[in-house]
Amino acid sequence: MNDPRLDALRQAVPGLHLKTDPADLEHYGRDWTRRWTPAPLAIALPGSSDEVQAIVRWANAQRVALVPSGGRTGLSGGAVAAHGELVVGLERMNRVLAFDAVDRTLTVQPGIALQAVHEAAAAQGLLYPVDFGARGSCSIGGNVATNAGGIRVIRYGNTREWIAGLKLVTGGGELLDLNRGLVKNSSGYDLRHLAIGAEGTLGIVVEATLKLTDPPPPAQTMLLALPSFEVLMRVFAEFRARLRLQAFEFLTDRGLRHVLAHGAGNPFDDVHPYYVVAEFDAADEAQQAAGLAAFEACMEQGWILDGAIAQSQAQAQQLWRLREGITEAVARYRPYKNDVAVRISAMPAFLAEAQALLGEAYPRFEVVWFGHIGDGNLHINVLQPDDVADEAFMAQCGRVTELLADLLRRHGGSISAEHGIGLVKKPYLDSTRSTAEIAVMRGIRGVLDPNGVMNPGKLFD
Amino acid sequence: MNDPRLDALRQAVPGLHLKTDPADLEHYGRDWTRRWTPAPLAIALPGSSDEVQAIVRWANAQRVALVPSGGRTGLSGGAVAAHGELVVGLERMNRVLAFDAVDRTLTVQPGIALQAVHEAAAAQGLLYPVDFGARGSCSIGGNVATNAGGIRVIRYGNTREWIAGLKLVTGGGELLDLNRGLVKNSSGYDLRHLAIGAEGTLGIVVEATLKLTDPPPPAQTMLLALPSFEVLMRVFAEFRARLRLQAFEFLTDRGLRHVLAHGAGNPFDDVHPYYVVAEFDAADEAQQAAGLAAFEACMEQGWILDGAIAQSQAQAQQLWRLREGITEAVARYRPYKNDVAVRISAMPAFLAEAQALLGEAYPRFEVVWFGHIGDGNLHINVLQPDDVADEAFMAQCGRVTELLADLLRRHGGSISAEHGIGLVKKPYLDSTRSTAEIAVMRGIRGVLDPNGVMNPGKLFD
């Protein structure tokens, strides 16, 4: 390809890995949304921070837009390159750079997969606790960009809580070494936290220092069958008060059916409206007894209709599969995904209204929803029927999301709990952030990326 | 007082509490630094967010500088008003606004004292875990402004970790309702974290929603006597590996002598170079035994020279007084305070060099140091001799801080761990933040405070 801008890039970064094959452009130009036609200018695969910095400086000189790219498992289109951007793929920068036993930190390059981080931490007898289904494919850089949450937030919080330091090449081409692993550092604005969740619009993360912690004690895993969402909230309150929860995830019967159809085994004979996968500390007999007592107390109240308690690690994994397998089980329907959050206390009222809204708005589409009660986070997957065309499906989903956004506005919620805004949720950002907030964000973007080269069109215009 | 700007303020905010008595100007114009002569224009004591917003809009129209003011317990001059500013004292906005048992949050006004927050949380059977000596006088708004740390950071982190939502009136006069108590919210830049630690340079916090947690289990408190800093680090590693630490604070013999002279009781007969107050979970016999085992293992190694184990709450408080009483005990010497941090792993090397530097640089001044090993945070108090004039003392301390800043630069540390930069550390900010970072901070300040009315001259120019 003879684009003079790429010639200039080759000159600016000698030896840079560049890909321009059509197959590569397609592969690197899209994420898991599959809704935009990839059309990047080229794919750069830098091998070092210096190369990233040189690329950003070239982009400023040539006014070429950049799309930072990790595992491309994003669900909001944040890593889509559909307008002649240069994709900056970080897959070659995937090494563990350092482990410090005293600080209990792991310093990694951004392209490392979450699972590789888990393994590197485990090799030191420690835990990196952020975890979710895409662990094998997603990258730490992408986790930082969306402040990824997942299934352990109730115990450990989001990615934000586990970042002790970040190196960021700003849109202006400066390399910032933010916080540098310090526990305490009250020396002006915390730009590290500004970069976390910025979806690659302020710069490119080229290094992260992650906090590690002790592995959790042995856990007990239970599957609970419940009659209603009101009861589910009561069981949550009861379990949280009595036990040290590691996870408390729910799904509906509809989600379960998809997972079962996809090959999972059903521990129950009957069908129930709601299910919960609960996991809690069970290090000793007292904690195990407390778990059983919580279960029995809820049973006696008639709150729990049926239950299964894992007797082994293998059984626990089977129970987890019922919750974690949903995304994969419905993937073939190319679902439109809403990923919303309200305060935990607002969940019942919000959900009652949301259920009514969704039932009315999607009479023809199947809606599978599940989520993280302890985080106030609900995932709504609208399945695309085989006989409905893309355009009509997306138009309908867009209209319903508009209504959902109104609902969130009234309940003080968020249009994106953990997927990010990207392209998919950009039209609804004002349901969650005020005009004044968006104006401040726009101003800040201008400070860090004066020429607008970083992931333009994402998050907000 | 007939200043026309104040007349305009009275018109803009009818009924605003305004003070212009010389005694009030002096009282509200200074903080615990006592190094600047207070000279504010006047003191406003707003009673609501609306009044704060109206004040900020007046300030923009009149180009009057504002100094937000909480308990004025700051140690860096962040709340000093020495150049005709309007002090915005938040003491009347000191109420608990809401408690939510499901979300486990407490929503408060910024002028509430930390101790009142502790009490409100305790009344609900919960804990707000940020804690330090000034708890009775400092305000939550000030805690947010400096991202206050304290004595429980090793277990609970800094103030930042406990803020679920903030309402901020920006320097531009907009009221931003940031994050609104959500656990998960990936919808653009987290401006809440930007405001935390901004020392009142981006706006005025008018409301905070604080996360609460379960009270810690019963703790065991020990005082340990140690021969050297190297051994202290080893004991820390041993205790951290074996126990669930709630605190691990150290002081030197010099600090102990001041506290004893100030009335505390000495549990030891001999004098030792270093002391540690360690506190750890001791909920059951197993944990208590683990504490004793850790202690005995370190004794056998010759690492612990002597020890005292509190047998009651009252004895634990006596041991804590040895550490917490230092600030008060040395206050009469009007100490120059350095509050520095390095990574925990960098502590021994940094400290060796810092000790040599301080010994050489201050041959005539007494230096009392103590700190939070588990946070990499060292407090250095240089006592002012009675026969050395203010100016000479400050000049000398400034020169030494310059050397200390160089040392921090080399060790990747911070010139302010938890006190903030304010006026005192402003000349040394570039030891911790790069030129590019400071340029970004300056740009962000311009976005949120376009007319530069918020706490000008603090943090950076």
mmCIF file of N, CA and C in Angstrom, chain A residues 281-388:
data_model
loop_
_atom_site.group_PDB
_atom_site.id
_atom_site.type_symbol
_atom_site.label_atom_id
_atom_site.label_comp_id
_atom_site.label_asym_id
_atom_site.label_seq_id
_atom_site.Cartn_x
_atom_site.Cartn_y
_atom_site.Cartn_z
ATOM 1 N N ASP A 281 -17.081 -16.962 51.619
ATOM 2 C CA ASP A 281 -15.969 -17.554 52.354
ATOM 3 C C ASP A 281 -16.453 -18.748 53.168
ATOM 4 N N ALA A 282 -15.713 -19.840 53.080
ATOM 5 C CA ALA A 282 -16.026 -21.017 53.889
ATOM 6 C C ALA A 282 -14.712 -21.662 54.298
ATOM 7 N N ALA A 283 -13.923 -20.878 55.028
ATOM 8 C CA ALA A 283 -12.568 -21.310 55.369
ATOM 9 C C ALA A 283 -12.577 -22.342 56.481
ATOM 10 N N ASP A 284 -13.573 -22.250 57.366
ATOM 11 C CA ASP A 284 -13.589 -23.174 58.500
ATOM 12 C C ASP A 284 -15.027 -23.635 58.749
ATOM 13 N N GLU A 285 -15.181 -24.480 59.757
ATOM 14 C CA GLU A 285 -16.509 -25.051 60.022
ATOM 15 C C GLU A 285 -17.520 -23.977 60.389
ATOM 16 N N ALA A 286 -17.067 -22.958 61.105
ATOM 17 C CA ALA A 286 -17.998 -21.904 61.531
ATOM 18 C C ALA A 286 -18.578 -21.190 60.315
ATOM 19 N N GLN A 287 -17.705 -20.869 59.351
ATOM 20 C CA GLN A 287 -18.187 -20.174 58.158
ATOM 21 C C GLN A 287 -19.078 -21.092 57.313
ATOM 22 N N GLN A 288 -18.701 -22.373 57.246
ATOM 23 C CA GLN A 288 -19.539 -23.312 56.494
ATOM 24 C C GLN A 288 -20.920 -23.433 57.138
ATOM 25 N N ALA A 289 -20.924 -23.485 58.466
ATOM 26 C CA ALA A 289 -22.193 -23.584 59.186
ATOM 27 C C ALA A 289 -23.022 -22.321 58.980
ATOM 28 N N ALA A 290 -22.359 -21.177 58.946
ATOM 29 C CA ALA A 290 -23.084 -19.917 58.734
ATOM 30 C C ALA A 290 -23.739 -19.911 57.359
ATOM 31 N N GLY A 291 -23.053 -20.460 56.376
ATOM 32 C CA GLY A 291 -23.617 -20.544 55.035
ATOM 33 C C GLY A 291 -24.866 -21.406 55.011
ATOM 34 N N LEU A 292 -24.767 -22.541 55.684
ATOM 35 C CA LEU A 292 -25.910 -23.440 55.738
ATOM 36 C C LEU A 292 -27.072 -22.803 56.502
ATOM 37 N N ALA A 293 -26.729 -22.099 57.576
ATOM 38 C CA ALA A 293 -27.772 -21.455 58.392
ATOM 39 C C ALA A 293 -28.484 -20.366 57.581
ATOM 40 N N ALA A 294 -27.715 -19.593 56.793
ATOM 41 C CA ALA A 294 -28.332 -18.546 55.962
ATOM 42 C C ALA A 294 -29.281 -19.194 54.958
ATOM 43 N N PHE A 295 -28.811 -20.277 54.355
ATOM 44 C CA PHE A 295 -29.618 -21.003 53.380
ATOM 45 C C PHE A 295 -30.916 -21.502 54.022
ATOM 46 N N GLU A 296 -30.777 -22.115 55.203
ATOM 47 C CA GLU A 296 -31.956 -22.694 55.859
ATOM 48 C C GLU A 296 -32.927 -21.616 56.326
ATOM 49 N N ALA A 297 -32.398 -20.507 56.813
ATOM 50 C CA ALA A 297 -33.275 -19.419 57.264
ATOM 51 C C ALA A 297 -34.120 -18.912 56.094
ATOM 52 N N CYS A 298 -33.497 -18.795 54.923
ATOM 53 C CA CYS A 298 -34.234 -18.314 53.743
ATOM 54 C C CYS A 298 -35.226 -19.373 53.246
ATOM 55 N N MET A 299 -34.852 -20.636 53.379
ATOM 56 C CA MET A 299 -35.749 -21.727 53.015
ATOM 57 C C MET A 299 -37.017 -21.671 53.874
ATOM 58 N N GLU A 300 -36.791 -21.521 55.196
ATOM 59 C CA GLU A 300 -37.914 -21.492 56.136
ATOM 60 C C GLU A 300 -38.877 -20.349 55.835
ATOM 61 N N GLN A 301 -38.329 -19.238 55.380
ATOM 62 C CA GLN A 301 -39.168 -18.091 55.017
ATOM 63 C C GLN A 301 -39.921 -18.333 53.710
ATOM 64 N N GLY A 302 -39.585 -19.417 53.045
ATOM 65 C CA GLY A 302 -40.190 -19.670 51.739
ATOM 66 C C GLY A 302 -39.561 -18.860 50.624
ATOM 67 N N TRP A 303 -38.405 -18.257 50.919
ATOM 68 C CA TRP A 303 -37.757 -17.413 49.915
ATOM 69 C C TRP A 303 -36.998 -18.255 48.893
ATOM 70 N N ILE A 304 -36.359 -19.303 49.380
ATOM 71 C CA ILE A 304 -35.610 -20.186 48.484
ATOM 72 C C ILE A 304 -36.487 -21.399 48.169
ATOM 73 N N LEU A 305 -36.725 -21.631 46.880
ATOM 74 C CA LEU A 305 -37.599 -22.738 46.467
ATOM 75 C C LEU A 305 -36.824 -24.033 46.307
ATOM 76 N N ASP A 306 -35.571 -23.904 45.917
ATOM 77 C CA ASP A 306 -34.732 -25.089 45.753
ATOM 78 C C ASP A 306 -33.285 -24.610 45.802
ATOM 79 N N GLY A 307 -32.374 -25.526 46.062
ATOM 80 C CA GLY A 307 -30.978 -25.120 46.153
ATOM 81 C C GLY A 307 -30.048 -26.270 45.866
ATOM 82 N N ALA A 308 -28.856 -25.929 45.397
ATOM 83 C CA ALA A 308 -27.813 -26.931 45.192
ATOM 84 C C ALA A 308 -26.522 -26.377 45.771
ATOM 85 N N ILE A 309 -25.844 -27.178 46.559
ATOM 86 C CA ILE A 309 -24.601 -26.743 47.186
ATOM 87 C C ILE A 309 -23.466 -27.570 46.595
ATOM 88 N N ALA A 310 -22.504 -26.900 46.022
ATOM 89 C CA ALA A 310 -21.400 -27.618 45.377
ATOM 90 C C ALA A 310 -20.603 -28.394 46.421
ATOM 91 N N GLN A 311 -20.319 -29.652 46.127
ATOM 92 C CA GLN A 311 -19.549 -30.486 47.048
ATOM 93 C C GLN A 311 -18.100 -30.617 46.608
ATOM 94 N N SER A 312 -17.778 -30.015 45.499
ATOM 95 C CA SER A 312 -16.405 -30.117 44.994
ATOM 96 C C SER A 312 -16.144 -28.925 44.092
ATOM 97 N N GLN A 313 -14.883 -28.738 43.751
ATOM 98 C CA GLN A 313 -14.494 -27.676 42.832
ATOM 99 C C GLN A 313 -15.175 -27.880 41.478
ATOM 100 N N ALA A 314 -15.258 -29.165 41.055
ATOM 101 C CA ALA A 314 -15.870 -29.459 39.754
ATOM 102 C C ALA A 314 -17.350 -29.080 39.760
ATOM 103 N N GLN A 315 -18.033 -29.383 40.863
ATOM 104 C CA GLN A 315 -19.448 -29.021 40.943
ATOM 105 C C GLN A 315 -19.630 -27.501 40.982
ATOM 106 N N ALA A 316 -18.733 -26.832 41.674
ATOM 107 C CA ALA A 316 -18.808 -25.366 41.704
ATOM 108 C C ALA A 316 -18.683 -24.810 40.294
ATOM 109 N N GLN A 317 -17.770 -25.375 39.528
ATOM 110 C CA GLN A 317 -17.590 -24.910 38.144
ATOM 111 C C GLN A 317 -18.841 -25.160 37.305
ATOM 112 N N GLN A 318 -19.502 -26.285 37.565
ATOM 113 C CA GLN A 318 -20.751 -26.556 36.836
ATOM 114 C C GLN A 318 -21.812 -25.504 37.166
ATOM 115 N N LEU A 319 -21.900 -25.152 38.445
ATOM 116 C CA LEU A 319 -22.876 -24.124 38.828
ATOM 117 C C LEU A 319 -22.505 -22.777 38.202
ATOM 118 N N TRP A 320 -21.234 -22.464 38.215
ATOM 119 C CA TRP A 320 -20.794 -21.204 37.620
ATOM 120 C C TRP A 320 -21.089 -21.147 36.120
ATOM 121 N N ARG A 321 -21.000 -22.320 35.492
ATOM 122 C CA ARG A 321 -21.226 -22.342 34.047
ATOM 123 C C ARG A 321 -22.640 -21.857 33.699
ATOM 124 N N LEU A 322 -23.592 -22.107 34.610
ATOM 125 C CA LEU A 322 -24.977 -21.690 34.360
ATOM 126 C C LEU A 322 -25.077 -20.172 34.254
ATOM 127 N N ARG A 323 -24.226 -19.463 34.966
ATOM 128 C CA ARG A 323 -24.235 -18.010 34.899
ATOM 129 C C ARG A 323 -23.252 -17.495 33.835
ATOM 130 N N GLU A 324 -22.050 -18.016 33.863
ATOM 131 C CA GLU A 324 -21.022 -17.486 32.958
ATOM 132 C C GLU A 324 -21.235 -17.912 31.521
ATOM 133 N N GLY A 325 -22.007 -19.001 31.316
ATOM 134 C CA GLY A 325 -22.191 -19.507 29.969
ATOM 135 C C GLY A 325 -23.230 -18.746 29.154
ATOM 136 N N ILE A 326 -23.943 -17.809 29.786
ATOM 137 C CA ILE A 326 -25.052 -17.163 29.073
ATOM 138 C C ILE A 326 -24.561 -16.407 27.837
ATOM 139 N N THR A 327 -23.532 -15.594 28.026
ATOM 140 C CA THR A 327 -23.051 -14.753 26.928
ATOM 141 C C THR A 327 -22.724 -15.603 25.706
ATOM 142 N N GLU A 328 -21.996 -16.695 25.943
ATOM 143 C CA GLU A 328 -21.640 -17.577 24.841
ATOM 144 C C GLU A 328 -22.885 -18.245 24.252
ATOM 145 N N ALA A 329 -23.822 -18.644 25.138
ATOM 146 C CA ALA A 329 -24.997 -19.386 24.670
ATOM 147 C C ALA A 329 -25.898 -18.535 23.785
ATOM 148 N N VAL A 330 -25.914 -17.215 24.032
ATOM 149 C CA VAL A 330 -26.805 -16.376 23.223
ATOM 150 C C VAL A 330 -26.054 -15.669 22.090
ATOM 151 N N ALA A 331 -24.741 -15.896 22.002
ATOM 152 C CA ALA A 331 -23.923 -15.144 21.040
ATOM 153 C C ALA A 331 -24.416 -15.332 19.603
ATOM 154 N N ARG A 332 -24.926 -16.519 19.282
ATOM 155 C CA ARG A 332 -25.323 -16.772 17.908
ATOM 156 C C ARG A 332 -26.506 -15.884 17.479
ATOM 157 N N TYR A 333 -27.245 -15.310 18.464
ATOM 158 C CA TYR A 333 -28.372 -14.417 18.140
ATOM 159 C C TYR A 333 -27.914 -12.962 18.003
ATOM 160 N N ARG A 334 -26.601 -12.750 18.020
ATOM 161 C CA ARG A 334 -26.028 -11.406 17.917
ATOM 162 C C ARG A 334 -26.826 -10.385 18.743
ATOM 163 N N PRO A 335 -26.860 -10.610 20.042
ATOM 164 C CA PRO A 335 -27.744 -9.804 20.881
ATOM 165 C C PRO A 335 -27.334 -8.327 20.924
ATOM 166 N N TYR A 336 -28.338 -7.481 21.015
ATOM 167 C CA TYR A 336 -28.105 -6.079 21.378
ATOM 168 C C TYR A 336 -28.014 -6.045 22.898
ATOM 169 N N LYS A 337 -26.944 -5.418 23.397
ATOM 170 C CA LYS A 337 -26.684 -5.503 24.834
ATOM 171 C C LYS A 337 -26.884 -4.165 25.521
ATOM 172 N N ASN A 338 -27.711 -4.152 26.539
ATOM 173 C CA ASN A 338 -27.723 -3.042 27.486
ATOM 174 C C ASN A 338 -27.019 -3.510 28.743
ATOM 175 N N ASP A 339 -26.244 -2.625 29.298
ATOM 176 C CA ASP A 339 -25.424 -2.934 30.475
ATOM 177 C C ASP A 339 -25.616 -1.758 31.422
ATOM 178 N N VAL A 340 -26.656 -1.833 32.217
ATOM 179 C CA VAL A 340 -27.050 -0.654 32.987
ATOM 180 C C VAL A 340 -26.817 -0.864 34.475
ATOM 181 N N ALA A 341 -26.740 0.228 35.202
ATOM 182 C CA ALA A 341 -26.550 0.160 36.644
ATOM 183 C C ALA A 341 -27.404 1.208 37.332
ATOM 184 N N VAL A 342 -27.898 0.851 38.485
ATOM 185 C CA VAL A 342 -28.493 1.817 39.408
ATOM 186 C C VAL A 342 -27.895 1.530 40.788
ATOM 187 N N ARG A 343 -28.171 2.397 41.741
ATOM 188 C CA ARG A 343 -27.756 2.057 43.096
ATOM 189 C C ARG A 343 -28.451 0.750 43.498
ATOM 190 N N ILE A 344 -27.800 -0.032 44.339
ATOM 191 C CA ILE A 344 -28.371 -1.329 44.726
ATOM 192 C C ILE A 344 -29.785 -1.126 45.278
ATOM 193 N N SER A 345 -29.938 -0.089 46.075
ATOM 194 C CA SER A 345 -31.232 0.155 46.710
ATOM 195 C C SER A 345 -32.308 0.517 45.693
ATOM 196 N N ALA A 346 -31.896 0.996 44.531
ATOM 197 C CA ALA A 346 -32.868 1.397 43.509
ATOM 198 C C ALA A 346 -33.245 0.242 42.594
ATOM 199 N N MET A 347 -32.586 -0.903 42.758
ATOM 200 C CA MET A 347 -32.789 -2.042 41.867
ATOM 201 C C MET A 347 -34.259 -2.498 41.755
ATOM 202 N N PRO A 348 -34.942 -2.766 42.873
ATOM 203 C CA PRO A 348 -36.304 -3.312 42.733
ATOM 204 C C PRO A 348 -37.240 -2.370 41.960
ATOM 205 N N ALA A 349 -37.240 -1.091 42.315
ATOM 206 C CA ALA A 349 -38.136 -0.147 41.639
ATOM 207 C C ALA A 349 -37.752 -0.007 40.173
ATOM 208 N N PHE A 350 -36.454 0.087 39.915
ATOM 209 C CA PHE A 350 -35.992 0.210 38.533
ATOM 210 C C PHE A 350 -36.392 -1.028 37.727
ATOM 211 N N LEU A 351 -36.165 -2.177 38.335
ATOM 212 C CA LEU A 351 -36.390 -3.418 37.605
ATOM 213 C C LEU A 351 -37.859 -3.620 37.268
ATOM 214 N N ALA A 352 -38.727 -3.266 38.210
ATOM 215 C CA ALA A 352 -40.166 -3.410 37.953
ATOM 216 C C ALA A 352 -40.543 -2.592 36.723
ATOM 217 N N GLU A 353 -40.049 -1.360 36.669
ATOM 218 C CA GLU A 353 -40.364 -0.515 35.519
ATOM 219 C C GLU A 353 -39.686 -1.024 34.252
ATOM 220 N N ALA A 354 -38.444 -1.476 34.387
ATOM 221 C CA ALA A 354 -37.701 -1.954 33.219
ATOM 222 C C ALA A 354 -38.369 -3.195 32.629
ATOM 223 N N GLN A 355 -38.818 -4.085 33.495
ATOM 224 C CA GLN A 355 -39.479 -5.300 32.999
ATOM 225 C C GLN A 355 -40.736 -4.963 32.213
ATOM 226 N N ALA A 356 -41.538 -4.047 32.759
ATOM 227 C CA ALA A 356 -42.750 -3.633 32.071
ATOM 228 C C ALA A 356 -42.397 -3.007 30.717
ATOM 229 N N LEU A 357 -41.395 -2.133 30.750
ATOM 230 C CA LEU A 357 -40.969 -1.460 29.520
ATOM 231 C C LEU A 357 -40.505 -2.454 28.467
ATOM 232 N N LEU A 358 -39.641 -3.389 28.885
ATOM 233 C CA LEU A 358 -39.061 -4.322 27.912
ATOM 234 C C LEU A 358 -40.124 -5.257 27.347
ATOM 235 N N GLY A 359 -41.046 -5.698 28.195
ATOM 236 C CA GLY A 359 -42.104 -6.583 27.736
ATOM 237 C C GLY A 359 -42.977 -5.920 26.672
ATOM 238 N N GLU A 360 -43.214 -4.632 26.893
ATOM 239 C CA GLU A 360 -44.050 -3.885 25.978
ATOM 240 C C GLU A 360 -43.293 -3.511 24.700
ATOM 241 N N ALA A 361 -42.011 -3.169 24.873
ATOM 242 C CA ALA A 361 -41.240 -2.619 23.761
ATOM 243 C C ALA A 361 -40.753 -3.704 22.800
ATOM 244 N N TYR A 362 -40.576 -4.889 23.329
ATOM 245 C CA TYR A 362 -40.031 -5.970 22.497
ATOM 246 C C TYR A 362 -41.019 -7.131 22.421
ATOM 247 N N PRO A 363 -42.225 -6.924 21.930
ATOM 248 C CA PRO A 363 -43.169 -8.047 21.935
ATOM 249 C C PRO A 363 -42.669 -9.219 21.086
ATOM 250 N N ARG A 364 -41.844 -8.937 20.097
ATOM 251 C CA ARG A 364 -41.428 -9.988 19.176
ATOM 252 C C ARG A 364 -40.026 -10.517 19.457
ATOM 253 N N PHE A 365 -39.263 -9.796 20.293
ATOM 254 C CA PHE A 365 -37.866 -10.213 20.518
ATOM 255 C C PHE A 365 -37.743 -10.887 21.883
ATOM 256 N N GLU A 366 -36.847 -11.842 21.922
ATOM 257 C CA GLU A 366 -36.573 -12.480 23.203
ATOM 258 C C GLU A 366 -35.535 -11.661 23.976
ATOM 259 N N VAL A 367 -35.814 -11.426 25.255
ATOM 260 C CA VAL A 367 -34.902 -10.639 26.093
ATOM 261 C C VAL A 367 -34.367 -11.528 27.208
ATOM 262 N N VAL A 368 -33.045 -11.658 27.253
ATOM 263 C CA VAL A 368 -32.402 -12.457 28.292
ATOM 264 C C VAL A 368 -31.671 -11.494 29.215
ATOM 265 N N TRP A 369 -32.013 -11.529 30.497
ATOM 266 C CA TRP A 369 -31.297 -10.627 31.381
ATOM 267 C C TRP A 369 -30.771 -11.328 32.626
ATOM 268 N N PHE A 370 -29.708 -10.786 33.106
ATOM 269 C CA PHE A 370 -28.984 -11.379 34.234
ATOM 270 C C PHE A 370 -28.082 -10.285 34.802
ATOM 271 N N GLY A 371 -27.394 -10.584 35.873
ATOM 272 C CA GLY A 371 -26.527 -9.517 36.370
ATOM 273 C C GLY A 371 -25.987 -9.712 37.760
ATOM 274 N N HIS A 372 -25.473 -8.595 38.251
ATOM 275 C CA HIS A 372 -24.711 -8.548 39.503
ATOM 276 C C HIS A 372 -25.519 -7.731 40.515
ATOM 277 N N ILE A 373 -26.326 -8.403 41.324
ATOM 278 C CA ILE A 373 -27.188 -7.686 42.264
ATOM 279 C C ILE A 373 -26.379 -6.815 43.216
ATOM 280 N N GLY A 374 -25.302 -7.366 43.711
ATOM 281 C CA GLY A 374 -24.511 -6.644 44.703
ATOM 282 C C GLY A 374 -23.873 -5.382 44.156
ATOM 283 N N ASP A 375 -23.874 -5.226 42.850
ATOM 284 C CA ASP A 375 -23.312 -4.027 42.226
ATOM 285 C C ASP A 375 -24.389 -3.162 41.583
ATOM 286 N N GLY A 376 -25.637 -3.574 41.666
ATOM 287 C CA GLY A 376 -26.710 -2.826 41.003
ATOM 288 C C GLY A 376 -26.616 -2.863 39.492
ATOM 289 N N ASN A 377 -26.045 -3.927 38.955
ATOM 290 C CA ASN A 377 -25.720 -4.000 37.524
ATOM 291 C C ASN A 377 -26.559 -5.069 36.830
ATOM 292 N N LEU A 378 -27.266 -4.640 35.792
ATOM 293 C CA LEU A 378 -28.172 -5.512 35.056
ATOM 294 C C LEU A 378 -27.723 -5.598 33.603
ATOM 295 N N HIS A 379 -27.588 -6.826 33.097
ATOM 296 C CA HIS A 379 -27.277 -7.027 31.681
ATOM 297 C C HIS A 379 -28.543 -7.449 30.952
ATOM 298 N N ILE A 380 -28.891 -6.706 29.922
ATOM 299 C CA ILE A 380 -30.095 -7.005 29.140
ATOM 300 C C ILE A 380 -29.649 -7.365 27.726
ATOM 301 N N ASN A 381 -29.891 -8.589 27.320
ATOM 302 C CA ASN A 381 -29.521 -9.047 25.984
ATOM 303 C C ASN A 381 -30.780 -9.235 25.151
ATOM 304 N N VAL A 382 -30.913 -8.446 24.103
ATOM 305 C CA VAL A 382 -32.059 -8.586 23.203
ATOM 306 C C VAL A 382 -31.604 -9.435 22.025
ATOM 307 N N LEU A 383 -32.237 -10.581 21.843
ATOM 308 C CA LEU A 383 -31.785 -11.521 20.809
ATOM 309 C C LEU A 383 -32.411 -11.146 19.465
ATOM 310 N N GLN A 384 -31.577 -11.190 18.452
ATOM 311 C CA GLN A 384 -32.064 -10.845 17.110
ATOM 312 C C GLN A 384 -32.714 -12.073 16.466
ATOM 313 N N PRO A 385 -34.024 -11.998 16.160
ATOM 314 C CA PRO A 385 -34.654 -13.154 15.494
ATOM 315 C C PRO A 385 -34.049 -13.336 14.106
ATOM 316 N N ASP A 386 -34.022 -14.586 13.656
ATOM 317 C CA ASP A 386 -33.397 -14.874 12.364
ATOM 318 C C ASP A 386 -34.100 -14.157 11.216
ATOM 319 N N ASP A 387 -35.402 -13.897 11.389
ATOM 320 C CA ASP A 387 -36.152 -13.319 10.275
ATOM 321 C C ASP A 387 -36.264 -11.790 10.349
ATOM 322 N N VAL A 388 -35.479 -11.166 11.217
ATOM 323 C CA VAL A 388 -35.492 -9.697 11.294
ATOM 324 C C VAL A 388 -34.150 -9.166 10.811
#
